[in-house]
PDB file of C-alpha atoms in Angstrom:
ATOM      1  CA  MET A   1     -23.311  22.961  -7.169  1.00  0.00           C
ATOM      2  CA  THR A   2     -20.861  20.165  -7.046  1.00  0.00           C
ATOM      3  CA  PRO A   3     -17.965  20.183 -10.055  1.00  0.00           C
ATOM      4  CA  LEU A   4     -18.538  16.945 -12.278  1.00  0.00           C
ATOM      5  CA  PHE A   5     -15.540  16.007 -12.003  1.00  0.00           C
ATOM      6  CA  LEU A   6     -12.277  16.467  -9.550  1.00  0.00           C
ATOM      7  CA  PHE A   7      -8.637  16.036 -10.190  1.00  0.00           C
ATOM      8  CA  GLY A   8      -5.732  16.217  -7.677  1.00  0.00           C
ATOM      9  CA  THR A   9      -2.699  15.082  -6.840  1.00  0.00           C
ATOM     10  CA  ASN A  10      -0.747  14.651  -3.563  1.00  0.00           C
ATOM     11  CA  PHE A  11       2.924  15.538  -3.861  1.00  0.00           C
ATOM     12  CA  LYS A  12       3.631  13.708   0.052  1.00  0.00           C
ATOM     13  CA  MET A  13       6.996  14.539   1.540  1.00  0.00           C
ATOM     14  CA  ASN A  14       8.437  16.046  -1.968  1.00  0.00           C
ATOM     15  CA  GLN A  15       9.381  19.563  -3.169  1.00  0.00           C
ATOM     16  CA  THR A  16      10.404  22.534  -1.747  1.00  0.00           C
ATOM     17  CA  PRO A  17       8.357  25.654  -1.222  1.00  0.00           C
ATOM     18  CA  ALA A  18      10.121  27.402  -4.411  1.00  0.00           C
ATOM     19  CA  GLU A  19       9.526  24.157  -6.538  1.00  0.00           C
ATOM     20  CA  SER A  20       5.697  23.487  -5.293  1.00  0.00           C
ATOM     21  CA  ALA A  21       5.087  27.335  -6.074  1.00  0.00           C
ATOM     22  CA  ALA A  22       6.420  27.261  -9.310  1.00  0.00           C
ATOM     23  CA  PHE A  23       4.786  23.860  -9.971  1.00  0.00           C
ATOM     24  CA  TYR A  24       1.242  25.696  -9.105  1.00  0.00           C
ATOM     25  CA  GLU A  25       2.232  28.957 -11.234  1.00  0.00           C
ATOM     26  CA  GLN A  26       3.234  26.792 -14.259  1.00  0.00           C
ATOM     27  CA  LEU A  27       0.112  24.518 -13.871  1.00  0.00           C
ATOM     28  CA  ALA A  28      -2.485  27.852 -13.614  1.00  0.00           C
ATOM     29  CA  GLY A  29      -0.894  29.067 -16.653  1.00  0.00           C
ATOM     30  CA  SER A  30      -1.300  25.859 -18.476  1.00  0.00           C
ATOM     31  CA  VAL A  31      -4.402  24.210 -17.958  1.00  0.00           C
ATOM     32  CA  VAL A  32      -7.916  25.987 -19.083  1.00  0.00           C
ATOM     33  CA  GLN A  33     -10.684  24.584 -16.525  1.00  0.00           C
ATOM     34  CA  PRO A  34     -14.015  23.063 -18.542  1.00  0.00           C
ATOM     35  CA  PRO A  35     -17.120  24.171 -16.376  1.00  0.00           C
ATOM     36  CA  GLY A  36     -17.520  21.831 -13.898  1.00  0.00           C
ATOM     37  CA  VAL A  37     -14.243  20.596 -13.235  1.00  0.00           C
ATOM     38  CA  ARG A  38     -12.025  21.456 -10.294  1.00  0.00           C
ATOM     39  CA  LEU A  39      -8.914  20.775 -10.160  1.00  0.00           C
ATOM     40  CA  PHE A  40      -6.234  20.961  -6.753  1.00  0.00           C
ATOM     41  CA  ILE A  41      -2.802  19.906  -5.526  1.00  0.00           C
ATOM     42  CA  ILE A  42      -1.485  19.424  -2.122  1.00  0.00           C
ATOM     43  CA  PRO A  43       2.023  19.922  -0.923  1.00  0.00           C
ATOM     44  CA  PRO A  44       3.920  19.346   1.921  1.00  0.00           C
ATOM     45  CA  PHE A  45       2.794  21.437   4.947  1.00  0.00           C
ATOM     46  CA  THR A  46       6.168  23.760   4.310  1.00  0.00           C
ATOM     47  CA  SER A  47       4.898  24.859   0.699  1.00  0.00           C
ATOM     48  CA  LEU A  48       1.305  25.702   2.093  1.00  0.00           C
ATOM     49  CA  ALA A  49       2.409  29.746   2.338  1.00  0.00           C
ATOM     50  CA  ALA A  50       4.541  29.758  -0.914  1.00  0.00           C
ATOM     51  CA  VAL A  51       1.671  28.235  -2.685  1.00  0.00           C
ATOM     52  CA  ALA A  52      -1.158  29.953  -1.076  1.00  0.00           C
ATOM     53  CA  ALA A  53       0.337  33.382  -1.956  1.00  0.00           C
ATOM     54  CA  VAL A  54       0.319  32.540  -5.629  1.00  0.00           C
ATOM     55  CA  ALA A  55      -2.793  31.091  -5.595  1.00  0.00           C
ATOM     56  CA  HIS A  56      -4.573  33.876  -4.193  1.00  0.00           C
ATOM     57  CA  LYS A  57      -2.990  36.331  -6.589  1.00  0.00           C
ATOM     58  CA  GLU A  58      -3.962  37.724 -10.178  1.00  0.00           C
ATOM     59  CA  PRO A  59      -4.526  36.169 -12.491  1.00  0.00           C
ATOM     60  CA  HIS A  60      -5.065  33.157 -10.652  1.00  0.00           C
ATOM     61  CA  GLU A  61      -7.578  34.158  -8.083  1.00  0.00           C
ATOM     62  CA  ARG A  62      -8.152  30.710  -6.500  1.00  0.00           C
ATOM     63  CA  ASP A  63      -8.575  28.905  -9.764  1.00  0.00           C
ATOM     64  CA  ILE A  64      -6.876  25.702  -8.556  1.00  0.00           C
ATOM     65  CA  TRP A  65      -7.315  24.638  -4.697  1.00  0.00           C
ATOM     66  CA  VAL A  66      -4.491  24.045  -2.271  1.00  0.00           C
ATOM     67  CA  GLY A  67      -4.895  20.942   0.251  1.00  0.00           C
ATOM     68  CA  ALA A  68      -3.190  20.469   3.427  1.00  0.00           C
ATOM     69  CA  GLN A  69      -1.727  16.620   3.567  1.00  0.00           C
ATOM     70  CA  ASN A  70      -2.927  16.202   7.420  1.00  0.00           C
ATOM     71  CA  VAL A  71      -4.523  18.249  10.400  1.00  0.00           C
ATOM     72  CA  HIS A  72      -4.991  17.635  14.481  1.00  0.00           C
ATOM     73  CA  TRP A  73      -8.384  17.594  15.552  1.00  0.00           C
ATOM     74  CA  GLU A  74      -7.975  20.132  17.971  1.00  0.00           C
ATOM     75  CA  SER A  75      -7.717  23.811  17.534  1.00  0.00           C
ATOM     76  CA  ALA A  76      -4.616  24.437  19.597  1.00  0.00           C
ATOM     77  CA  GLY A  77      -2.611  22.928  22.302  1.00  0.00           C
ATOM     78  CA  ALA A  78       0.091  20.944  23.418  1.00  0.00           C
ATOM     79  CA  PHE A  79       0.644  18.629  20.485  1.00  0.00           C
ATOM     80  CA  THR A  80       4.511  19.460  19.166  1.00  0.00           C
ATOM     81  CA  GLY A  81       4.476  18.841  15.417  1.00  0.00           C
ATOM     82  CA  GLU A  82       0.941  19.011  14.672  1.00  0.00           C
ATOM     83  CA  ILE A  83      -1.055  21.598  12.238  1.00  0.00           C
ATOM     84  CA  SER A  84      -4.771  22.697  13.598  1.00  0.00           C
ATOM     85  CA  ALA A  85      -7.223  23.434  11.138  1.00  0.00           C
ATOM     86  CA  THR A  86      -7.777  26.686  12.741  1.00  0.00           C
ATOM     87  CA  MET A  87      -3.930  27.263  11.392  1.00  0.00           C
ATOM     88  CA  LEU A  88      -4.600  26.003   7.769  1.00  0.00           C
ATOM     89  CA  ARG A  89      -8.174  28.265   7.413  1.00  0.00           C
ATOM     90  CA  ALA A  90      -5.496  31.152   8.357  1.00  0.00           C
ATOM     91  CA  LEU A  91      -3.343  30.232   5.272  1.00  0.00           C
ATOM     92  CA  GLU A  92      -6.723  30.138   3.294  1.00  0.00           C
ATOM     93  CA  VAL A  93      -6.233  26.613   2.685  1.00  0.00           C
ATOM     94  CA  ASP A  94      -9.263  24.723   0.360  1.00  0.00           C
ATOM     95  CA  LEU A  95      -9.218  21.346   1.343  1.00  0.00           C
ATOM     96  CA  VAL A  96      -7.575  18.774   3.626  1.00  0.00           C
ATOM     97  CA  LEU A  97      -7.107  15.454   3.098  1.00  0.00           C
ATOM     98  CA  LEU A  98      -7.634  12.830   5.886  1.00  0.00           C
ATOM     99  CA  GLY A  99      -7.152   9.096   6.171  1.00  0.00           C
ATOM    100  CA  HIS A 100      -4.318   8.598   3.854  1.00  0.00           C
ATOM    101  CA  ALA A 101      -3.276   4.647   3.724  1.00  0.00           C
ATOM    102  CA  GLU A 102       0.288   5.929   4.989  1.00  0.00           C
ATOM    103  CA  ARG A 103      -1.111   7.610   7.651  1.00  0.00           C
ATOM    104  CA  ARG A 104      -3.208   5.140   8.627  1.00  0.00           C
ATOM    105  CA  ARG A 105      -0.382   2.259   8.342  1.00  0.00           C
ATOM    106  CA  ASP A 106       2.732   4.549   9.716  1.00  0.00           C
ATOM    107  CA  PHE A 107       0.753   6.727  12.377  1.00  0.00           C
ATOM    108  CA  HIS A 108      -1.679   4.239  13.280  1.00  0.00           C
ATOM    109  CA  GLU A 109      -4.302   6.782  12.540  1.00  0.00           C
ATOM    110  CA  THR A 110      -7.855   4.987  13.380  1.00  0.00           C
ATOM    111  CA  ASP A 111     -11.330   5.716  12.176  1.00  0.00           C
ATOM    112  CA  VAL A 112     -12.378   7.386  15.631  1.00  0.00           C
ATOM    113  CA  ASP A 113      -9.010   9.471  15.107  1.00  0.00           C
ATOM    114  CA  LEU A 114     -10.075  10.541  11.412  1.00  0.00           C
ATOM    115  CA  ASN A 115     -13.831  11.151  12.613  1.00  0.00           C
ATOM    116  CA  LYS A 116     -12.346  13.966  14.861  1.00  0.00           C
ATOM    117  CA  LYS A 117     -10.178  15.351  12.290  1.00  0.00           C
ATOM    118  CA  VAL A 118     -13.583  15.376   9.456  1.00  0.00           C
ATOM    119  CA  ARG A 119     -15.320  17.351  12.163  1.00  0.00           C
ATOM    120  CA  SER A 120     -12.548  19.793  13.075  1.00  0.00           C
ATOM    121  CA  VAL A 121     -12.524  20.570   9.200  1.00  0.00           C
ATOM    122  CA  LEU A 122     -15.728  21.242   8.758  1.00  0.00           C
ATOM    123  CA  ASP A 123     -16.390  23.268  11.978  1.00  0.00           C
ATOM    124  CA  ASN A 124     -13.495  25.728   9.981  1.00  0.00           C
ATOM    125  CA  GLU A 125     -15.560  26.081   6.990  1.00  0.00           C
ATOM    126  CA  LEU A 126     -12.783  23.971   4.954  1.00  0.00           C
ATOM    127  CA  ARG A 127     -13.508  20.890   2.804  1.00  0.00           C
ATOM    128  CA  ALA A 128     -12.577  17.309   3.762  1.00  0.00           C
ATOM    129  CA  LEU A 129     -11.512  14.854   1.524  1.00  0.00           C
ATOM    130  CA  LEU A 130     -11.352  11.552   3.158  1.00  0.00           C
ATOM    131  CA  ALA A 131      -9.548   8.703   2.022  1.00  0.00           C
ATOM    132  CA  VAL A 132     -10.997   4.618   2.514  1.00  0.00           C
ATOM    133  CA  GLY A 133      -9.526   1.997   0.986  1.00  0.00           C
ATOM    134  CA  GLU A 134      -8.955  -1.926   1.824  1.00  0.00           C
ATOM    135  CA  THR A 135      -5.652  -3.921   2.106  1.00  0.00           C
ATOM    136  CA  ALA A 136      -4.516  -6.898   0.209  1.00  0.00           C
ATOM    137  CA  GLU A 137      -5.528  -9.210   2.746  1.00  0.00           C
ATOM    138  CA  GLU A 138      -9.043  -7.561   3.318  1.00  0.00           C
ATOM    139  CA  ARG A 139      -9.662  -8.039  -0.715  1.00  0.00           C
ATOM    140  CA  SER A 140      -8.302 -11.445  -0.510  1.00  0.00           C
ATOM    141  CA  PHE A 141     -11.216 -12.416   2.229  1.00  0.00           C
ATOM    142  CA  GLY A 142     -13.802 -10.467   0.209  1.00  0.00           C
ATOM    143  CA  VAL A 143     -14.405  -7.825   2.546  1.00  0.00           C
ATOM    144  CA  SER A 144     -13.377  -4.729   0.560  1.00  0.00           C
ATOM    145  CA  ALA A 145     -17.208  -3.433   0.863  1.00  0.00           C
ATOM    146  CA  GLU A 146     -17.276  -4.045   4.500  1.00  0.00           C
ATOM    147  CA  THR A 147     -14.266  -2.302   4.838  1.00  0.00           C
ATOM    148  CA  VAL A 148     -14.854   0.697   2.891  1.00  0.00           C
ATOM    149  CA  ALA A 149     -18.259   0.827   4.900  1.00  0.00           C
ATOM    150  CA  ARG A 150     -16.872   0.618   8.244  1.00  0.00           C
ATOM    151  CA  GLN A 151     -14.813   3.895   7.530  1.00  0.00           C
ATOM    152  CA  LEU A 152     -16.898   5.606   6.104  1.00  0.00           C
ATOM    153  CA  LYS A 153     -19.644   5.070   8.846  1.00  0.00           C
ATOM    154  CA  ILE A 154     -17.116   5.674  11.735  1.00  0.00           C
ATOM    155  CA  GLY A 155     -15.058   8.899   9.649  1.00  0.00           C
ATOM    156  CA  LEU A 156     -18.172  10.432   8.709  1.00  0.00           C
ATOM    157  CA  HIS A 157     -20.481   9.960  12.326  1.00  0.00           C
ATOM    158  CA  GLY A 158     -21.909  13.277  13.220  1.00  0.00           C
ATOM    159  CA  VAL A 159     -21.741  14.769   9.878  1.00  0.00           C
ATOM    160  CA  ALA A 160     -25.044  16.624   8.700  1.00  0.00           C
ATOM    161  CA  PRO A 161     -26.736  16.482   5.449  1.00  0.00           C
ATOM    162  CA  HIS A 162     -26.123  20.349   4.859  1.00  0.00           C
ATOM    163  CA  GLU A 163     -22.290  19.697   5.650  1.00  0.00           C
ATOM    164  CA  LEU A 164     -21.761  17.408   2.404  1.00  0.00           C
ATOM    165  CA  THR A 165     -20.860  20.331  -0.054  1.00  0.00           C
ATOM    166  CA  ARG A 166     -17.854  20.235   1.613  1.00  0.00           C
ATOM    167  CA  LEU A 167     -16.904  16.658   1.514  1.00  0.00           C
ATOM    168  CA  GLN A 168     -15.257  14.539  -0.581  1.00  0.00           C
ATOM    169  CA  ILE A 169     -14.247  10.687  -0.711  1.00  0.00           C
ATOM    170  CA  ALA A 170     -11.265   9.223  -2.534  1.00  0.00           C
ATOM    171  CA  TYR A 171     -11.047   5.479  -3.061  1.00  0.00           C
ATOM    172  CA  GLU A 172      -7.432   4.211  -2.834  1.00  0.00           C
ATOM    173  CA  PRO A 173      -7.257   0.256  -2.745  1.00  0.00           C
ATOM    174  CA  VAL A 174      -3.912   0.279  -0.372  1.00  0.00           C
ATOM    175  CA  TRP A 175      -2.987  -2.840  -2.712  1.00  0.00           C
ATOM    176  CA  SER A 176      -2.932  -0.653  -5.556  1.00  0.00           C
ATOM    177  CA  ILE A 177      -1.429   2.783  -4.549  1.00  0.00           C
ATOM    178  CA  GLY A 178       2.475   3.620  -4.259  1.00  0.00           C
ATOM    179  CA  ALA A 179       5.129   2.819  -6.470  1.00  0.00           C
ATOM    180  CA  GLY A 180       4.937  -1.278  -5.852  1.00  0.00           C
ATOM    181  CA  GLY A 181       1.175  -1.028  -6.122  1.00  0.00           C
ATOM    182  CA  THR A 182      -0.506  -3.411  -8.308  1.00  0.00           C
ATOM    183  CA  PRO A 183      -2.588  -1.628 -10.474  1.00  0.00           C
ATOM    184  CA  ALA A 184      -6.555  -2.159 -10.361  1.00  0.00           C
ATOM    185  CA  ARG A 185      -8.976  -2.834 -13.606  1.00  0.00           C
ATOM    186  CA  PRO A 186     -12.218  -0.843 -13.757  1.00  0.00           C
ATOM    187  CA  GLU A 187     -13.796  -4.426 -12.813  1.00  0.00           C
ATOM    188  CA  ASP A 188     -11.796  -3.855  -9.522  1.00  0.00           C
ATOM    189  CA  VAL A 189     -13.087  -0.612  -8.912  1.00  0.00           C
ATOM    190  CA  ALA A 190     -16.252  -0.364  -9.841  1.00  0.00           C
ATOM    191  CA  PRO A 191     -17.868  -2.747  -6.976  1.00  0.00           C
ATOM    192  CA  VAL A 192     -15.953  -1.018  -4.332  1.00  0.00           C
ATOM    193  CA  ALA A 193     -17.109   2.613  -5.739  1.00  0.00           C
ATOM    194  CA  GLY A 194     -20.328   1.304  -6.000  1.00  0.00           C
ATOM    195  CA  SER A 195     -20.470   0.445  -2.244  1.00  0.00           C
ATOM    196  CA  ILE A 196     -19.041   3.838  -1.132  1.00  0.00           C
ATOM    197  CA  ARG A 197     -21.965   5.179  -3.095  1.00  0.00           C
ATOM    198  CA  ARG A 198     -24.679   3.196  -1.645  1.00  0.00           C
ATOM    199  CA  VAL A 199     -22.973   3.989   1.901  1.00  0.00           C
ATOM    200  CA  LEU A 200     -23.288   7.810   1.747  1.00  0.00           C
ATOM    201  CA  HIS A 201     -27.030   7.145   0.270  1.00  0.00           C
ATOM    202  CA  GLU A 202     -27.591   5.237   3.329  1.00  0.00           C
ATOM    203  CA  LEU A 203     -25.849   7.847   5.893  1.00  0.00           C
ATOM    204  CA  PHE A 204     -27.202  10.935   4.374  1.00  0.00           C
ATOM    205  CA  GLY A 205     -30.170   9.852   2.021  1.00  0.00           C
ATOM    206  CA  GLU A 206     -30.112  11.563  -1.639  1.00  0.00           C
ATOM    207  CA  ALA A 207     -27.826  14.235  -0.351  1.00  0.00           C
ATOM    208  CA  GLY A 208     -25.339  11.483  -0.129  1.00  0.00           C
ATOM    209  CA  CYS A 209     -25.433  11.090  -4.249  1.00  0.00           C
ATOM    210  CA  GLN A 210     -23.963  13.989  -4.781  1.00  0.00           C
ATOM    211  CA  VAL A 211     -20.844  13.765  -2.886  1.00  0.00           C
ATOM    212  CA  PRO A 212     -18.123  13.384  -5.481  1.00  0.00           C
ATOM    213  CA  ILE A 213     -16.040   9.789  -5.034  1.00  0.00           C
ATOM    214  CA  LEU A 214     -12.666  10.000  -6.311  1.00  0.00           C
ATOM    215  CA  TYR A 215     -10.969   7.011  -7.403  1.00  0.00           C
ATOM    216  CA  GLY A 216      -6.571   6.974  -6.906  1.00  0.00           C
ATOM    217  CA  GLY A 217      -4.226   3.814  -7.364  1.00  0.00           C
ATOM    218  CA  SER A 218      -1.667   3.349  -9.727  1.00  0.00           C
ATOM    219  CA  VAL A 219      -3.548   5.905 -12.386  1.00  0.00           C
ATOM    220  CA  ASP A 220      -1.909   7.540 -15.073  1.00  0.00           C
ATOM    221  CA  ALA A 221      -2.735   9.273 -18.567  1.00  0.00           C
ATOM    222  CA  THR A 222      -2.805   5.245 -20.033  1.00  0.00           C
ATOM    223  CA  ASN A 223      -5.685   4.155 -17.993  1.00  0.00           C
ATOM    224  CA  ALA A 224      -7.501   7.544 -16.298  1.00  0.00           C
ATOM    225  CA  GLY A 225     -10.099   6.967 -19.042  1.00  0.00           C
ATOM    226  CA  SER A 226     -11.400   3.571 -17.755  1.00  0.00           C
ATOM    227  CA  PHE A 227     -11.793   4.961 -14.272  1.00  0.00           C
ATOM    228  CA  THR A 228     -13.819   7.945 -15.017  1.00  0.00           C
ATOM    229  CA  ALA A 229     -15.945   6.310 -17.347  1.00  0.00           C
ATOM    230  CA  LEU A 230     -17.545   4.228 -14.377  1.00  0.00           C
ATOM    231  CA  PRO A 231     -20.509   5.358 -13.377  1.00  0.00           C
ATOM    232  CA  ASP A 232     -19.843   6.013  -9.482  1.00  0.00           C
ATOM    233  CA  ILE A 233     -16.437   7.726 -10.170  1.00  0.00           C
ATOM    234  CA  ASP A 234     -16.169  11.675 -10.120  1.00  0.00           C
ATOM    235  CA  GLY A 235     -12.640  12.520 -10.540  1.00  0.00           C
ATOM    236  CA  LEU A 236      -9.177  10.986  -9.910  1.00  0.00           C
ATOM    237  CA  PHE A 237      -6.943  11.624  -6.980  1.00  0.00           C
ATOM    238  CA  VAL A 238      -3.548  10.766  -8.786  1.00  0.00           C
ATOM    239  CA  GLY A 239       0.071  10.118  -7.298  1.00  0.00           C
ATOM    240  CA  ARG A 240       3.442  10.102  -9.139  1.00  0.00           C
ATOM    241  CA  ALA A 241       1.999  10.561 -12.548  1.00  0.00           C
ATOM    242  CA  ALA A 242       0.736  13.698 -11.851  1.00  0.00           C
ATOM    243  CA  TRP A 243       3.861  15.065  -9.983  1.00  0.00           C
ATOM    244  CA  THR A 244       5.236  17.078 -13.052  1.00  0.00           C
ATOM    245  CA  VAL A 245       2.855  19.964 -15.170  1.00  0.00           C
ATOM    246  CA  GLU A 246       3.057  17.653 -17.940  1.00  0.00           C
ATOM    247  CA  GLY A 247       1.873  14.492 -16.401  1.00  0.00           C
ATOM    248  CA  PHE A 248      -0.996  16.059 -14.710  1.00  0.00           C
ATOM    249  CA  ILE A 249      -2.452  17.366 -17.578  1.00  0.00           C
ATOM    250  CA  ALA A 250      -2.221  14.711 -19.713  1.00  0.00           C
ATOM    251  CA  THR A 251      -3.962  12.942 -17.216  1.00  0.00           C
ATOM    252  CA  VAL A 252      -6.513  15.144 -16.530  1.00  0.00           C
ATOM    253  CA  ASN A 253      -7.233  15.480 -20.402  1.00  0.00           C
ATOM    254  CA  ALA A 254      -7.252  11.566 -20.456  1.00  0.00           C
ATOM    255  CA  GLY A 255      -9.970  11.475 -17.348  1.00  0.00           C
ATOM    256  CA  LEU A 256     -12.007  14.282 -19.162  1.00  0.00           C
ATOM    257  CA  ALA A 257     -12.095  12.096 -22.312  1.00  0.00           C
ATOM    258  CA  GLY A 258     -13.240   9.211 -20.176  1.00  0.00           C
ATOM    259  CA  CYS A 259     -16.174  11.262 -18.693  1.00  0.00           C
ATOM    260  CA  GLY A 260     -17.143  12.706 -21.530  1.00  0.00           C
TER     261      GLY A 260
END
């Protein structure tokens, strides 16, 4: 069954392997996940082996999913600096983040590129966390819904309904993420999240209604509950507010209070 609520964080280009492993161990020892709740962390590539080693030993038993920040669509080859889904599977990684706004902006990743990455991740029986979201300019022109619809329809092209149990969507409005982002209000998020849900239903029928939609964008313990209270939001994908174990747990608790 799809978890009712998902909460995770992406460390970006931060933390050493020892720091990431210590974070996982402290978090796993400090939090009790209620039924239907799943937590995850996405450390840098250099930390994956160290975190996976902690995640796979007693008493944790993979309580918290471990994710990777990116992947190449090919399984092997002359792609210097890249990591394949085959390699991630060998590390027993649980999920892969795809389409983060920083990679779309700085590395010019297209929706077609991301579709190939989604395909590779699913073919290797990993979970795909596909990030979508509109820029400030797109928002100003009133095409937020059209933007995320395009990203979803291209990014998920060829995905079959039976694969949806390994798919999550993160809605991250580009204008709201990062240190200089403008905090979004629930009334900003609700219509776009609803559009995402409608596109998933259009693509996959009723199965699309079971795909978790996470919200990410200037989220912390003070506003988490206002987003999880929205009908089309099934969890949170948080940035720097969750980079300490205390901040992570505080935001989880606030989010759970909102969706309860």
